[in-house]
Short mmCIF file of C-alpha atoms in Angstrom, two decimals:
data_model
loop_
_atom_site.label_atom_id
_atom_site.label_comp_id
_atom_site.label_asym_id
_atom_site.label_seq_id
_atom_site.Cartn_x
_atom_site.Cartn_y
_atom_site.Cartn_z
CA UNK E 2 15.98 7.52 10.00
CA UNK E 3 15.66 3.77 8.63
CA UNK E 4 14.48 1.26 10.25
CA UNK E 5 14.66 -2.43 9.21
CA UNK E 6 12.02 -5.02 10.15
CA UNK E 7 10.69 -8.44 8.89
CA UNK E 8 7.32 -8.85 8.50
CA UNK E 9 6.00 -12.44 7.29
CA UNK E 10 3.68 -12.68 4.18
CA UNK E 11 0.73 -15.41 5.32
CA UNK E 12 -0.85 -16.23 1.87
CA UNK E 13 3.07 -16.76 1.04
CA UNK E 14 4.17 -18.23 4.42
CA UNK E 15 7.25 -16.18 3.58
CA UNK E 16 8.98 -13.43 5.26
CA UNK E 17 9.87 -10.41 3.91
CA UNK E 18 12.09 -7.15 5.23
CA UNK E 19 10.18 -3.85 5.67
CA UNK E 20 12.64 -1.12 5.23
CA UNK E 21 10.85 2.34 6.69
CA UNK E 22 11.69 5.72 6.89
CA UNK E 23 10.50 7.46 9.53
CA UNK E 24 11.28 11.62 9.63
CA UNK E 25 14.41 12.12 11.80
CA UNK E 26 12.70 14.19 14.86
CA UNK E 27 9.47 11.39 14.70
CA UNK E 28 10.50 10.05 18.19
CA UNK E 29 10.76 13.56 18.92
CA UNK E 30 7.41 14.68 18.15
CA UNK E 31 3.90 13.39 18.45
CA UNK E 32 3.26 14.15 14.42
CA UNK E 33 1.09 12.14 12.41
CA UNK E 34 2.58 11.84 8.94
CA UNK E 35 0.98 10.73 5.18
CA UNK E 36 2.31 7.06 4.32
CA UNK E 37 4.40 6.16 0.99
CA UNK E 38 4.20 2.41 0.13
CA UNK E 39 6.89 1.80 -1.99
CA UNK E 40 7.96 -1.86 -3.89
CA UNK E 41 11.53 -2.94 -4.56
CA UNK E 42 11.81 -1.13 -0.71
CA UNK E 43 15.79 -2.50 -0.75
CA UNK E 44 16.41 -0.23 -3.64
CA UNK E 45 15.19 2.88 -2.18
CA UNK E 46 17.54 4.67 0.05
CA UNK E 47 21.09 2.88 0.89
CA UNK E 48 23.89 1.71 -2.14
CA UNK E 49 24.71 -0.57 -0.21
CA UNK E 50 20.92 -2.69 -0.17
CA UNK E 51 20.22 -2.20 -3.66
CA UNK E 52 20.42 -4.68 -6.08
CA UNK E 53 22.43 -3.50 -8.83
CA UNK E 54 24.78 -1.23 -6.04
CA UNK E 55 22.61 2.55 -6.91
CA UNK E 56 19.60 3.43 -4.90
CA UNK E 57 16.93 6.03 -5.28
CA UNK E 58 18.35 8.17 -3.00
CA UNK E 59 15.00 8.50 -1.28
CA UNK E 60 16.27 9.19 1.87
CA UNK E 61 18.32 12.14 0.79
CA UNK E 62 15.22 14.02 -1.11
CA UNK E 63 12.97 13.37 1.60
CA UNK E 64 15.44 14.47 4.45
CA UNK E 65 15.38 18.00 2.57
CA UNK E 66 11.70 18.08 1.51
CA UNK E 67 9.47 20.62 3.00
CA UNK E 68 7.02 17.88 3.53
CA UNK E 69 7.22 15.25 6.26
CA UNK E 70 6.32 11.51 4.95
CA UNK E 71 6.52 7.87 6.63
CA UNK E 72 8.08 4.87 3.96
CA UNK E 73 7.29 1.94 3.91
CA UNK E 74 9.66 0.22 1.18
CA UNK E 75 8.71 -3.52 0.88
CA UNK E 76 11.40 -5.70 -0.40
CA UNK E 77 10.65 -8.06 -3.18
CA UNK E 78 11.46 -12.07 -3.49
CA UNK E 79 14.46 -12.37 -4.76
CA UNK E 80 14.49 -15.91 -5.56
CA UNK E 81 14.61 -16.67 -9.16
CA UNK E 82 11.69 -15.34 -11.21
CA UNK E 83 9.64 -14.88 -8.05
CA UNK E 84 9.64 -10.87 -7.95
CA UNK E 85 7.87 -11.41 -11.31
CA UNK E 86 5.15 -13.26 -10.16
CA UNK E 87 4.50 -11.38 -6.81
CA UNK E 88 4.77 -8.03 -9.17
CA UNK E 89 2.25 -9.08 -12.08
CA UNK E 90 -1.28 -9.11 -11.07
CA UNK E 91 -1.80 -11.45 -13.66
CA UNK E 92 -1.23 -14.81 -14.70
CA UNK E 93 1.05 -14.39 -18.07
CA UNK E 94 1.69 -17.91 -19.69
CA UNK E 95 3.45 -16.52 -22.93
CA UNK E 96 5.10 -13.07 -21.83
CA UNK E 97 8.17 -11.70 -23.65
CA UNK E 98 9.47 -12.02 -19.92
CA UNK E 99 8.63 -15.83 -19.58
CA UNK E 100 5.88 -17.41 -17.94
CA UNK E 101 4.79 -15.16 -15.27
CA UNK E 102 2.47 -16.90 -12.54
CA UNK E 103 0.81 -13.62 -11.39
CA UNK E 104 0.22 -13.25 -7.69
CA UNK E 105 0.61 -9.46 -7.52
CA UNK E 106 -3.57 -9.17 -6.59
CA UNK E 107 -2.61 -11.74 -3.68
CA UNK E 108 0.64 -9.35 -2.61
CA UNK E 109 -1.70 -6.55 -2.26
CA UNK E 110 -4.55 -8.11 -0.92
CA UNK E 111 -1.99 -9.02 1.55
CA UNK E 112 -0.82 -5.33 2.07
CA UNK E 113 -3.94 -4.17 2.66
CA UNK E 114 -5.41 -6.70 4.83
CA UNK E 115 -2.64 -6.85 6.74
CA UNK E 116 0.80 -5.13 6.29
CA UNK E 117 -1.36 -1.69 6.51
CA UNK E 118 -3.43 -2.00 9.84
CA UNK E 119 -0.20 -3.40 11.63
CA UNK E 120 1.48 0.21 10.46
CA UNK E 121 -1.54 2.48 11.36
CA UNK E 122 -1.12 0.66 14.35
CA UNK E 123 2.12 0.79 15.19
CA UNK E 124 3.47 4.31 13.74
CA UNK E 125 1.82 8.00 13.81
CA UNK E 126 0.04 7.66 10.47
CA UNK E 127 -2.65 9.94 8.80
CA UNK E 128 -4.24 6.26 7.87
CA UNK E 129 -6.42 8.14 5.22
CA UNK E 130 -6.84 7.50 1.83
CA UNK E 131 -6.25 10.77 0.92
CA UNK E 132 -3.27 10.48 2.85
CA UNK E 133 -1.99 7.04 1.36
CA UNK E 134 0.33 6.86 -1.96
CA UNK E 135 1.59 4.02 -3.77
CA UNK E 136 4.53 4.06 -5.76
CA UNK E 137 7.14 1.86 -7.82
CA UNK E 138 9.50 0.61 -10.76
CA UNK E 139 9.09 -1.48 -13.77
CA UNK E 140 6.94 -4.51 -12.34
CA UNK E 141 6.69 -1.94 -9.38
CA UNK E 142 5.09 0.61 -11.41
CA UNK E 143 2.43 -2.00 -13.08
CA UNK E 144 1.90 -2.84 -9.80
CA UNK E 145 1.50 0.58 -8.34
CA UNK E 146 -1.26 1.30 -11.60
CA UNK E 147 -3.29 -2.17 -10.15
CA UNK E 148 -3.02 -0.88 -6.78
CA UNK E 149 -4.44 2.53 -7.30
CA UNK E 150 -7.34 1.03 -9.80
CA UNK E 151 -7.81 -1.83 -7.63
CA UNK E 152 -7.64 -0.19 -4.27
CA UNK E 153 -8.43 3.01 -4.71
CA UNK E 154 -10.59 3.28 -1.68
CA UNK E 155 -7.02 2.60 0.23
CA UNK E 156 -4.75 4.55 -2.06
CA UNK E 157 -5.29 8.19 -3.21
CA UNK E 158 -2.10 8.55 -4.89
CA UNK E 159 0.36 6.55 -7.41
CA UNK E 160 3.84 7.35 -8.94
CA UNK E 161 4.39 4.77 -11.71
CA UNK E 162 7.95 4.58 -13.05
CA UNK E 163 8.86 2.84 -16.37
CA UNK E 164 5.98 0.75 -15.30
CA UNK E 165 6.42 -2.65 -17.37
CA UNK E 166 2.50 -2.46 -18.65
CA UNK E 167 2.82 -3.73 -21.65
CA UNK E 168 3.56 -7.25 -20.76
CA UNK E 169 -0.41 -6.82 -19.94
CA UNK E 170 -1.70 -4.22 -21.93
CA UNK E 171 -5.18 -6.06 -22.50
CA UNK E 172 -5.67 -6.98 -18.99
CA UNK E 173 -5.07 -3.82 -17.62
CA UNK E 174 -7.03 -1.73 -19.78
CA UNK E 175 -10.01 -4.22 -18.60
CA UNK E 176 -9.27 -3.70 -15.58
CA UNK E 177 -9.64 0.16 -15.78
CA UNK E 178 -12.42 -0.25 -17.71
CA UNK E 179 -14.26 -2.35 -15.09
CA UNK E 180 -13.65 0.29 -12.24
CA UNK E 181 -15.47 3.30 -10.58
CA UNK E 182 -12.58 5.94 -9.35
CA UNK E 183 -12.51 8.39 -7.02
CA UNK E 184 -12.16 11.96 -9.03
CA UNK E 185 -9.57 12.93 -6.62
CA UNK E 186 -7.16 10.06 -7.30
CA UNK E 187 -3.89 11.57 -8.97
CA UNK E 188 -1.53 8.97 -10.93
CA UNK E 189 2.29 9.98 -12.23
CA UNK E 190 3.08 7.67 -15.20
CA UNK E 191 6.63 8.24 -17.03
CA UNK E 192 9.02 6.50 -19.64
CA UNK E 193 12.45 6.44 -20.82
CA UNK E 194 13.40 7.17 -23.86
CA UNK E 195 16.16 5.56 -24.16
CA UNK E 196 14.39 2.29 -22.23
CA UNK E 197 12.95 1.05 -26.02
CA UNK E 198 15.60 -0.87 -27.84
CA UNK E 199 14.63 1.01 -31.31
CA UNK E 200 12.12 3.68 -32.73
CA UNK E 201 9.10 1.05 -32.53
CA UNK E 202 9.64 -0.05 -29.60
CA UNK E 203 9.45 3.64 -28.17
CA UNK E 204 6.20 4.35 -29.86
CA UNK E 205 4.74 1.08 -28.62
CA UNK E 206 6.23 2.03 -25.16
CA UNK E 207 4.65 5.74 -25.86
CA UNK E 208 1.13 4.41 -26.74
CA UNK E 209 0.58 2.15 -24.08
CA UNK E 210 1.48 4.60 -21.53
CA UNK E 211 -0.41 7.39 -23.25
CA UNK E 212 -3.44 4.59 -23.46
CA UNK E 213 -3.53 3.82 -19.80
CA UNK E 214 -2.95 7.59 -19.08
CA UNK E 215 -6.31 8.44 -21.35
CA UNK E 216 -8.31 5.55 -19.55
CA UNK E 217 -7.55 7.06 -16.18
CA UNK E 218 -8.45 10.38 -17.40
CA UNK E 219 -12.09 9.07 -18.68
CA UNK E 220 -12.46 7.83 -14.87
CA UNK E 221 -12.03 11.34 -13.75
CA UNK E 222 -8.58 10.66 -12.86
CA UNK E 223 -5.68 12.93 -12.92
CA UNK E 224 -2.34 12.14 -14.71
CA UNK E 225 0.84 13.13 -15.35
CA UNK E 226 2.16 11.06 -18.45
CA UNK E 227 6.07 12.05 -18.63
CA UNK E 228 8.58 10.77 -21.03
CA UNK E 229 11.98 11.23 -19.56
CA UNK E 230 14.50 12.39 -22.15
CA UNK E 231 17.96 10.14 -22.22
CA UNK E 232 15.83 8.34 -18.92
CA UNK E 233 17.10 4.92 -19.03
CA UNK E 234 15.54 1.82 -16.80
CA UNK E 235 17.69 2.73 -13.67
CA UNK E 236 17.43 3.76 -10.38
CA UNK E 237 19.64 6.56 -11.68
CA UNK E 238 17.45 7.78 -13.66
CA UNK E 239 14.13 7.07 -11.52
CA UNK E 240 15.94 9.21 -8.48
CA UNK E 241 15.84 12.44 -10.84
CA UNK E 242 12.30 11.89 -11.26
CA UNK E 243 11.79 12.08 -7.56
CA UNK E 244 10.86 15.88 -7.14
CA UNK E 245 8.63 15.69 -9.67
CA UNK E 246 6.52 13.13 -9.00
CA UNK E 247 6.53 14.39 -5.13
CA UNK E 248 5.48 18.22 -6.56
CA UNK E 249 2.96 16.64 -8.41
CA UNK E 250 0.77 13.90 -6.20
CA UNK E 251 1.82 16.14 -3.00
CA UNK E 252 1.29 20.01 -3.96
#
């Protein structure tokens, strides 16, 4: 089942719609479940919310899964430029995206501090980091790689989708660099191929991913770098990736 729900974002003084899933017997059953916190929450499970008119389909996989999960799918500001600087940790005066003011630490500072106590709260959660995941798209998935370096006494877990990381390549191989991991942290980082616009743009794409994939490996981390043959930067194509990220971080 979905629920919808605003929330409001105090270091933003902003509010913003919580879309959850909750399993469809949950006010059935006194079950604690294992949370997924999800960015870009509008595109995850209905046409009909996301932006460009094709979800993830998130609903559907997990409905069928043999494991039983709690979403929470956080919508992003969709006011001009502002998903890019909530979703960049970093401020970016020169990016080949523009000038990127980079609030992302204060969006997850914020999630942490606040959006998940009032879940664990609220909902039967297994409030655990062992039991947490984070996971996006694009500036969701450089987000998702902060989050799990940056919080990784919160999050066990990270699926990382075309993650736009090399608008930030130098900043967030510092940041790696700086950290002390937890060896049981597991991180899924894929690619298109067909996301690069020509041949070096793919093997730049390819490096950096590899790169950040290596760097979490010297931590004692464990990763699954995937390049996703044809995968273009789509919800299509991230919705296909689905099972395996899920086999991965969950089996």
């Amino acid at each position: 089942m979905i629920k919808k729900f605003d929330v409001n974002i105090t270091p933003f003084k902003l509010k913003r719609t919580i879309h959850l899933y909750l399993p469809d017997d949950y006010e059935e059953s006194q079950e604690h479940y294992p949370v997924i916190y999800m960015y870009d929450g509008h595109n995850l499970f209905f046409d009909s919310d996301a932006t460009y008119g094709k979800s993830w389909g998130m609903k559907d996989f997990l409905d069928g899964y043999d494991k039983k999960f709690i979403v929470i799918g956080m919508e992003c500001n969709h006011e001009g430029n502002e998903r890019l600087n909530e979703y960049c940790p970093y401020t970016l005066p020169q990016s080949y995206l523009g000038d990127i003011e980079g609030r992302g630490d204060i969006f997850m500072q914020w999630v942490v501090d606040e959006l998940k106590p009032y879940i664990d709260k609220n909902y039967r959660t297994i409030p655990f980091r062992e039991c947490t995941m984070i996971a996006g798209s694009s500036m969701g998935g450089l987000m998702s790689i902060y989050t799990i370096v940056k919080h990784n006494d919160i999050f066990s877990k990270a699926a990382c989708l075309s993650s736009a990381i090399s608008i930030c390549m130098n900043e967030l191989r510092d940041e790696i660099l700086k950290r002390s991991l937890n060896p049981d942290t597991k991180v899924y980082i894929d690619f298109g191929s067909d996301e690069s616009r020509n041949k070096t743009a793919l093997t730049y794409s390819t490096a950096n991913n590899l790169e950040i994939s290596h760097l979490l490996n010297q931590k004692d981390v464990k990763t699954y770098p995937f390049i996703v043959i044809n995968g273009k930067h789509n919800e299509a194509t991230w919705e296909k990736q689905i099972p395996i990220f899920m086999n991965y971080l969950w089996k």
